[in-house]
């Protein structure tokens, strides 16, 4: 049993949760009921969402404390509020664990989420590369010392910078410069994609695009690319064009922490700034983290007030606990199992005739093109859910069904690996998924409608239940 599964302290956690729920019940029983139901639902479904996991009871319980009540704007030892000594302790611990775990010179634990971590990173890069030299040109030290006219000139310069990131349909993220997100409104953006033949990143093509576009920021990292990235090559490209390399490892931070990605595949030694979420493969609380070189550290450290207000002190405490867990040897075995299980899932699909984007995986996720089953991503996602399999639809490169209906389903192994699933179980998962999809018929009148016979859904649920019962979530935890 791993700590994340909870068996080590199941009895204590059970009594803690019973007490917590009875307190909530006295105020708003419907919230207590929904909280109980959420555990039942999570225990009873095959969770294959690549961005989700199950944090340990230690991490979850750490979030439910009075740290939530404390304002602590500023940074460690330098706050705009009094009485932050204990917040200083937990924030410093989170940063220390992050530095040690990832081998980073500097870590910032305040971002509330991945999107916040990316905003902090972008503004830290703009501050370092544009604002600070701009102030020097005007002969002042602080923005408040500029005249209105000079401030307008500097603001215009800040708003006239370029960013290059991976295209959405090949696996990039909205925060990598796309118009619906603030990053696309801040920067002129151009995307790099993948090779239409192999589905892989073509580093020569990225270099050629970067030479032409000359971005200030080159972003590497993804939400739905099932392969490893060579960050040494990305850094070479960034250096050649004078860009800052920012890596968003939100999805695969657990594989970096667990030393599955090392050398050129470890982003931290190569990137100027690395961002991540803490709740996906890293298995911590919902939140963000920024790692930086000495050069960018002072600007990142000003995340508050730059783009953040008061940090979520209770979540920073939980980050410290989760990062301490990730430094244990068991986490390396977990991370390796996440990657091995993704391979097993991919092979399971391939041997049953599935069509995978890039032909396979070497990280924690698999992207199945469901058009070979005659379905859209939306139809496949809904049919799988009817059979108790929780996934999410995702665009495939040059997706004919667009970003809403899509043609793909993204599968990730971090959550079920936490439950104890191994390669045998993931082969069975592939079998169940194919069973659902090959028995689902699209309704030609809509990209959302479909039919899945009840007996198939029921049969798959029964087989899933066997797998789930053999690998319980939070074993021994009873409410
Ligand atoms: N960056 C990447 C690559 C992501 O996949 C995500 C979330 O899916 C984010 C950033 C944003 O994270 P959050 O939802 O915590 O804001």
XYZ file of C-alpha atoms and ligand atoms in Angstrom:
495
model
C 0.000 0.000 0.000
C 1.273 3.462 -0.738
C 0.805 6.500 1.447
C -1.260 8.024 -1.341
C -3.745 5.229 -1.100
C -4.119 5.883 2.567
C -3.871 2.431 4.130
C -1.010 3.519 6.408
C -3.305 5.797 8.297
C -6.744 4.616 7.206
C -8.109 4.435 10.710
C -7.050 7.940 11.718
C -8.184 9.373 8.379
C -11.561 7.635 8.687
C -12.261 9.133 12.065
C -11.007 12.564 10.885
C -13.324 12.521 7.883
C -16.291 11.312 9.929
C -15.788 14.249 12.292
C -15.345 16.713 9.438
C -18.505 15.523 7.680
C -20.552 15.672 10.857
C -19.456 19.299 11.381
C -20.397 20.200 7.796
C -23.700 18.327 8.165
C -24.748 20.658 10.959
C -24.414 23.691 8.689
C -25.303 22.523 5.179
C -26.187 18.821 4.987
C -26.401 18.902 1.199
C -22.697 19.731 0.957
C -21.889 16.862 3.324
C -24.035 14.534 1.189
C -22.357 15.660 -2.051
C -18.935 15.178 -0.458
C -19.811 11.608 0.549
C -21.275 10.948 -2.888
C -18.143 12.262 -4.613
C -16.059 9.646 -2.814
C -18.527 6.915 -3.769
C -18.486 8.053 -7.407
C -14.701 8.323 -7.560
C -14.341 4.911 -5.969
C -16.806 3.388 -8.413
C -15.505 4.628 -11.770
C -12.481 4.037 -13.960
C -10.860 7.472 -13.857
C -8.723 7.895 -16.949
C -8.627 11.694 -17.132
C -4.960 12.424 -17.809
C -4.917 15.569 -15.666
C -6.432 14.026 -12.535
C -5.116 11.938 -9.677
C -5.924 10.969 -6.087
C -4.004 12.956 -3.480
C -3.176 11.261 -0.186
C -5.336 11.823 2.897
C -2.358 13.724 4.373
C -2.452 16.174 1.464
C -6.252 16.464 1.523
C -6.480 16.960 5.264
C -3.742 19.605 5.222
C -5.999 21.774 3.059
C -8.808 21.822 5.618
C -7.205 24.014 8.275
C -7.147 27.553 9.633
C -4.257 28.421 7.322
C -7.132 29.149 4.952
C -8.030 32.176 7.079
C -4.659 33.891 6.908
C -3.744 36.701 4.540
C -0.069 36.689 3.569
C 0.474 38.949 0.565
C 4.143 39.369 -0.242
C 6.814 36.738 -0.110
C 8.595 34.625 2.524
C 9.861 36.915 5.311
C 8.597 40.017 3.521
C 4.811 40.315 3.870
C 2.316 43.125 3.615
C 0.463 41.587 6.590
C 1.433 40.932 10.196
C 1.616 37.539 11.913
C 2.695 35.509 8.885
C 5.382 33.511 10.691
C 3.628 30.164 10.219
C 2.757 30.873 6.591
C 6.451 31.665 6.112
C 7.263 28.233 7.540
C 4.976 26.276 5.199
C 5.725 28.341 2.101
C 9.475 27.961 2.747
C 9.021 24.200 3.176
C 7.060 23.921 -0.089
C 9.749 25.907 -1.914
C 12.573 23.923 -0.330
C 11.021 20.562 -1.239
C 10.379 21.808 -4.790
C 13.974 23.019 -5.203
C 15.398 19.751 -3.895
C 12.995 17.545 -5.823
C 13.498 19.243 -9.170
C 17.081 20.485 -8.703
C 15.983 24.071 -9.314
C 17.838 27.129 -7.994
C 14.534 28.806 -7.022
C 10.888 27.756 -6.472
C 7.729 29.819 -5.987
C 4.799 28.032 -4.373
C 2.131 30.753 -4.420
C 0.280 30.308 -7.744
C -3.270 29.125 -7.113
C -3.364 27.029 -10.267
C -1.515 26.214 -13.472
C -2.941 29.193 -15.301
C -1.698 31.467 -12.500
C 1.742 29.861 -12.609
C 1.922 30.611 -16.336
C 0.786 34.202 -15.790
C 3.456 34.691 -13.129
C 6.037 33.225 -15.509
C 5.009 35.383 -18.471
C 5.032 38.570 -16.429
C 8.327 37.639 -14.784
C 9.833 37.171 -18.234
C 8.366 40.481 -19.423
C 9.605 42.220 -16.280
C 13.114 40.796 -16.688
C 13.450 41.211 -20.428
C 11.398 44.356 -21.130
C 10.458 46.313 -18.013
C 13.782 46.336 -16.169
C 15.865 47.342 -19.236
C 13.125 49.874 -20.124
C 13.403 51.509 -16.706
C 17.179 51.656 -17.095
C 16.795 53.381 -20.461
C 14.601 56.002 -18.831
C 17.137 56.310 -16.009
C 14.728 55.318 -13.200
C 14.513 52.349 -10.826
C 10.750 51.959 -10.319
C 7.670 52.186 -12.549
C 6.203 54.806 -10.214
C 9.117 57.113 -11.080
C 8.143 57.285 -14.769
C 6.193 60.180 -16.248
C 2.736 59.375 -17.689
C 4.141 59.619 -21.209
C 7.130 57.332 -20.532
C 4.904 54.835 -18.715
C 2.659 54.676 -21.789
C 5.700 53.993 -23.966
C 6.819 51.193 -21.680
C 3.288 49.731 -21.498
C 3.118 49.682 -25.275
C 6.436 47.848 -25.400
C 5.271 45.293 -22.830
C 2.180 44.665 -24.939
C 4.093 44.262 -28.184
C 6.054 41.067 -27.513
C 5.994 37.681 -29.208
C 5.393 34.194 -27.924
C 5.616 30.860 -29.686
C 4.017 27.698 -28.299
C 2.654 24.359 -29.429
C -0.583 24.506 -31.403
C -3.765 23.517 -29.611
C -4.682 20.706 -31.977
C -1.285 19.039 -31.597
C -1.475 19.144 -27.802
C -0.612 22.680 -26.647
C -2.564 24.499 -23.941
C -4.820 27.546 -24.149
C -2.466 29.455 -21.861
C 0.302 29.147 -24.466
C -0.791 32.258 -26.335
C -4.267 31.436 -27.644
C -6.779 34.190 -28.179
C -9.543 33.016 -25.810
C -6.954 33.138 -22.988
C -5.287 36.266 -21.588
C -1.933 34.988 -22.933
C -3.234 35.413 -26.482
C -4.304 38.975 -25.725
C -0.940 39.810 -24.111
C 1.320 38.443 -26.851
C 1.550 38.243 -30.611
C 1.462 34.475 -30.952
C 2.570 31.910 -33.469
C 2.322 28.143 -33.046
C 4.548 25.262 -33.917
C 2.897 21.924 -34.613
C 3.965 18.363 -35.197
C 4.997 16.528 -38.346
C 1.893 15.446 -40.300
C 3.701 12.190 -41.168
C 4.916 11.100 -37.725
C 2.839 13.214 -35.366
C 6.091 14.082 -33.542
C 7.633 17.496 -32.869
C 9.949 18.341 -35.761
C 12.719 20.342 -34.086
C 14.078 21.610 -37.409
C 10.639 22.989 -38.249
C 10.373 24.599 -34.785
C 13.818 26.182 -35.289
C 12.874 27.499 -38.736
C 9.612 28.986 -37.420
C 11.443 30.544 -34.461
C 14.087 32.080 -36.740
C 11.347 33.693 -38.781
C 9.067 34.823 -35.929
C 11.782 35.677 -33.356
C 9.701 35.178 -30.193
C 10.667 36.696 -26.870
C 9.227 33.572 -25.222
C 9.436 30.033 -26.544
C 7.006 27.757 -24.705
C 7.439 24.006 -24.561
C 5.041 21.663 -22.803
C 1.617 20.268 -23.563
C -1.699 18.887 -22.395
C -2.259 16.220 -24.989
C 1.005 15.252 -26.728
C 1.705 11.576 -25.980
C 5.474 11.796 -26.385
C 8.565 13.089 -24.604
C 10.130 16.403 -25.550
C 13.831 17.063 -26.003
C 14.227 20.193 -23.903
C 17.936 20.520 -24.658
C 16.981 21.012 -28.315
C 14.266 23.491 -27.386
C 16.832 25.460 -25.367
C 19.234 25.483 -28.322
C 16.463 26.926 -30.481
C 15.598 29.528 -27.829
C 19.246 30.538 -27.481
C 19.698 30.855 -31.221
C 16.817 33.345 -31.552
C 17.327 35.104 -28.223
C 14.136 33.715 -26.658
C 13.482 32.808 -23.050
C 12.585 29.125 -22.788
C 9.568 28.529 -20.615
C 8.479 24.935 -20.051
C 4.982 24.180 -18.796
C 5.336 20.706 -17.273
C 1.847 20.782 -15.716
C 1.022 17.359 -17.113
C 4.252 15.477 -16.690
C 5.774 17.000 -13.533
C 5.282 13.652 -11.777
C 7.457 11.942 -14.367
C 10.135 14.602 -13.877
C 9.887 14.316 -10.075
C 10.000 10.513 -10.314
C 13.115 10.628 -12.560
C 11.428 8.938 -15.495
C 12.314 11.991 -17.562
C 16.020 12.702 -17.133
C 18.819 14.331 -19.168
C 17.473 16.114 -22.234
C 13.909 15.131 -21.231
C 14.124 16.857 -17.845
C 13.016 20.450 -18.510
C 14.365 22.030 -15.332
C 18.088 22.245 -16.213
C 17.264 23.555 -19.698
C 14.433 26.042 -19.157
C 14.857 29.565 -17.839
C 11.466 29.252 -16.195
C 9.480 26.065 -15.562
C 5.841 26.057 -14.500
C 3.620 23.268 -13.302
C 0.399 22.340 -11.641
C 0.729 20.332 -8.456
C -2.423 18.225 -8.809
C -1.907 16.133 -11.941
C 0.826 13.489 -12.192
C 2.577 15.175 -9.232
C -0.370 14.024 -7.046
C -0.604 17.051 -4.779
C -3.296 19.630 -3.999
C -4.845 21.773 -6.737
C -2.320 24.513 -7.363
C 0.660 25.827 -9.289
C 4.400 26.152 -8.896
C 7.086 28.118 -10.736
C 10.772 27.137 -10.873
C 13.349 29.588 -12.150
C 17.010 30.275 -12.729
C 18.765 32.901 -10.594
C 18.227 35.387 -13.424
C 14.432 35.137 -13.387
C 13.966 34.391 -9.662
C 13.672 38.012 -8.443
C 10.831 38.752 -10.886
C 9.013 35.461 -10.194
C 9.259 36.226 -6.477
C 7.107 39.299 -7.142
C 4.236 37.130 -8.442
C 2.305 38.915 -5.700
C 1.529 41.768 -6.339
C 2.307 41.351 -10.047
C -0.591 39.027 -10.875
C -1.514 37.380 -7.576
C -3.156 38.582 -4.391
C -3.006 36.680 -1.118
C -1.639 33.147 -1.444
C -3.725 30.131 -0.434
C -1.694 29.340 2.666
C -3.563 26.098 3.376
C -2.789 24.888 -0.157
C 0.867 25.894 0.122
C 1.001 23.750 3.285
C -0.511 20.865 1.320
C 2.024 21.440 -1.485
C 4.800 21.037 1.102
C 3.277 17.722 2.222
C 2.795 16.459 -1.353
C 6.311 17.467 -2.403
C 7.700 15.702 0.669
C 5.818 12.596 -0.497
C 7.210 12.992 -4.003
C 10.752 12.994 -2.592
C 10.245 9.496 -1.161
C 11.672 6.519 -3.097
C 8.139 5.095 -3.556
C 7.278 8.035 -5.774
C 9.915 6.946 -8.303
C 8.313 3.505 -8.520
C 4.941 5.177 -8.922
C 6.151 7.446 -11.743
C 7.769 4.519 -13.573
C 4.534 2.555 -13.218
C 2.577 5.500 -14.681
C 4.764 5.363 -17.810
C 4.748 1.524 -18.016
C 0.974 1.499 -17.667
C 0.545 4.062 -20.443
C 2.597 1.768 -22.695
C 0.394 -1.173 -21.748
C -2.749 0.849 -22.452
C -1.406 1.961 -25.837
C -0.400 -1.585 -26.769
C -3.808 -2.787 -25.613
C -5.501 -0.364 -28.015
C -3.139 -1.127 -30.895
C -3.599 -4.890 -30.706
C -7.372 -4.357 -30.755
C -7.184 -2.214 -33.892
C -7.159 1.256 -32.256
C -5.642 4.198 -34.093
C -3.330 6.216 -31.829
C -2.009 9.706 -32.463
C 1.791 9.289 -32.960
C 1.245 5.512 -32.983
C 1.792 5.117 -29.239
C 3.073 6.866 -26.138
C 6.168 7.328 -24.044
C 4.697 9.459 -21.309
C 1.557 9.189 -19.149
C -1.104 9.699 -21.811
C -2.585 8.070 -24.859
C -4.629 9.820 -27.537
C -7.050 7.529 -29.360
C -8.514 8.704 -32.667
C -12.102 7.458 -32.443
C -13.100 8.223 -36.034
C -12.116 4.639 -36.894
C -15.087 3.600 -34.703
C -17.292 5.994 -36.697
C -17.627 8.316 -33.676
C -16.798 11.868 -32.677
C -14.875 12.490 -29.475
C -18.046 13.823 -27.897
C -20.032 10.657 -28.698
C -17.206 8.416 -27.503
C -16.745 10.385 -24.254
C -20.474 10.143 -23.444
C -20.745 6.442 -24.314
C -17.706 5.632 -22.157
C -19.213 7.588 -19.280
C -22.444 5.576 -19.619
C -20.289 2.506 -19.012
C -18.546 4.058 -15.964
C -15.329 5.024 -17.775
C -14.390 8.663 -17.137
C -12.268 10.261 -19.874
C -12.259 13.489 -21.816
C -12.565 14.203 -25.486
C -9.644 15.928 -27.155
C -8.790 17.317 -30.559
C -6.407 15.346 -32.747
C -4.010 17.129 -35.154
C -5.955 18.960 -37.916
C -9.149 17.717 -36.288
C -12.051 17.579 -38.793
C -14.575 17.830 -35.923
C -13.060 20.941 -34.345
C -12.229 21.666 -30.726
C -15.762 21.104 -29.334
C -16.851 17.751 -30.766
C -13.294 16.570 -31.541
C -12.143 13.235 -32.955
C -10.098 11.948 -30.055
C -10.254 10.641 -26.514
C -7.370 11.356 -24.171
C -6.529 8.689 -21.598
C -4.098 9.095 -18.717
C -2.693 6.562 -16.272
C -1.718 8.644 -13.162
C -4.970 8.162 -11.216
C -5.531 4.440 -11.676
C -1.832 3.789 -11.109
C -2.277 5.441 -7.701
C -5.041 2.888 -7.043
C -2.562 0.110 -7.777
C -3.444 -0.781 -11.377
C -0.567 -2.411 -13.262
C 0.040 -3.373 -16.886
C -2.371 -6.353 -16.736
C -5.183 -4.169 -15.485
C -4.479 -1.502 -18.124
C -4.648 -4.107 -20.862
C -8.091 -5.013 -19.518
C -9.018 -1.306 -19.468
C -8.130 -1.107 -23.184
C -10.350 -4.116 -23.780
C -13.299 -2.492 -21.966
C -12.862 0.814 -23.826
C -12.792 -0.954 -27.192
C -15.829 -3.011 -26.164
C -17.785 0.201 -25.524
C -16.627 2.074 -28.613
C -17.111 -0.792 -31.034
C -20.681 -1.254 -29.775
C -21.591 2.450 -29.924
C -23.421 3.681 -33.015
C -23.307 7.292 -34.071
C -26.633 8.977 -34.712
C -26.158 10.711 -38.055
C -28.387 13.641 -37.023
C -25.895 15.076 -34.553
C -22.213 14.917 -33.603
C -23.306 14.432 -29.990
C -25.942 11.685 -30.279
C -25.250 7.957 -30.190
C -26.662 4.673 -28.963
C -24.944 2.176 -26.697
C -26.904 -0.999 -25.845
C -27.646 -1.278 -22.089
C -26.302 -4.806 -21.876
C -22.879 -3.640 -23.125
C -22.761 -0.740 -20.659
C -23.818 -3.053 -17.825
C -21.305 -5.735 -18.775
C -18.448 -3.218 -18.877
C -19.509 -1.755 -15.529
C -19.463 -5.222 -13.979
C -15.966 -5.945 -15.335
C -14.739 -2.515 -14.165
C -16.165 -3.173 -10.716
C -13.955 -6.259 -10.418
C -10.851 -4.219 -11.257
C -11.877 -1.390 -8.946
C -12.721 -3.668 -6.034
C -9.337 -5.358 -6.340
C -7.615 -1.937 -6.249
C -9.628 0.152 -3.805
C -9.317 3.908 -3.529
C -8.296 4.969 -0.011
C -8.429 1.390 1.285
C -9.709 1.128 4.805
C -11.209 4.614 4.723
C -14.802 4.369 5.904
C -17.148 7.293 6.422
N -0.888 24.141 -18.389
C -1.176 22.923 -18.891
C -0.207 22.283 -19.829
C -2.364 22.293 -18.542
O -2.660 21.092 -19.058
C -3.259 22.952 -17.654
C -4.542 22.349 -17.251
O -5.070 21.466 -17.770
C -2.918 24.213 -17.172
C -1.729 24.775 -17.564
C -3.846 24.990 -16.278
O -3.928 24.437 -15.016
P -5.091 24.874 -14.001
O -6.318 24.195 -14.443
O -4.606 24.434 -12.667
O -5.200 26.379 -14.094
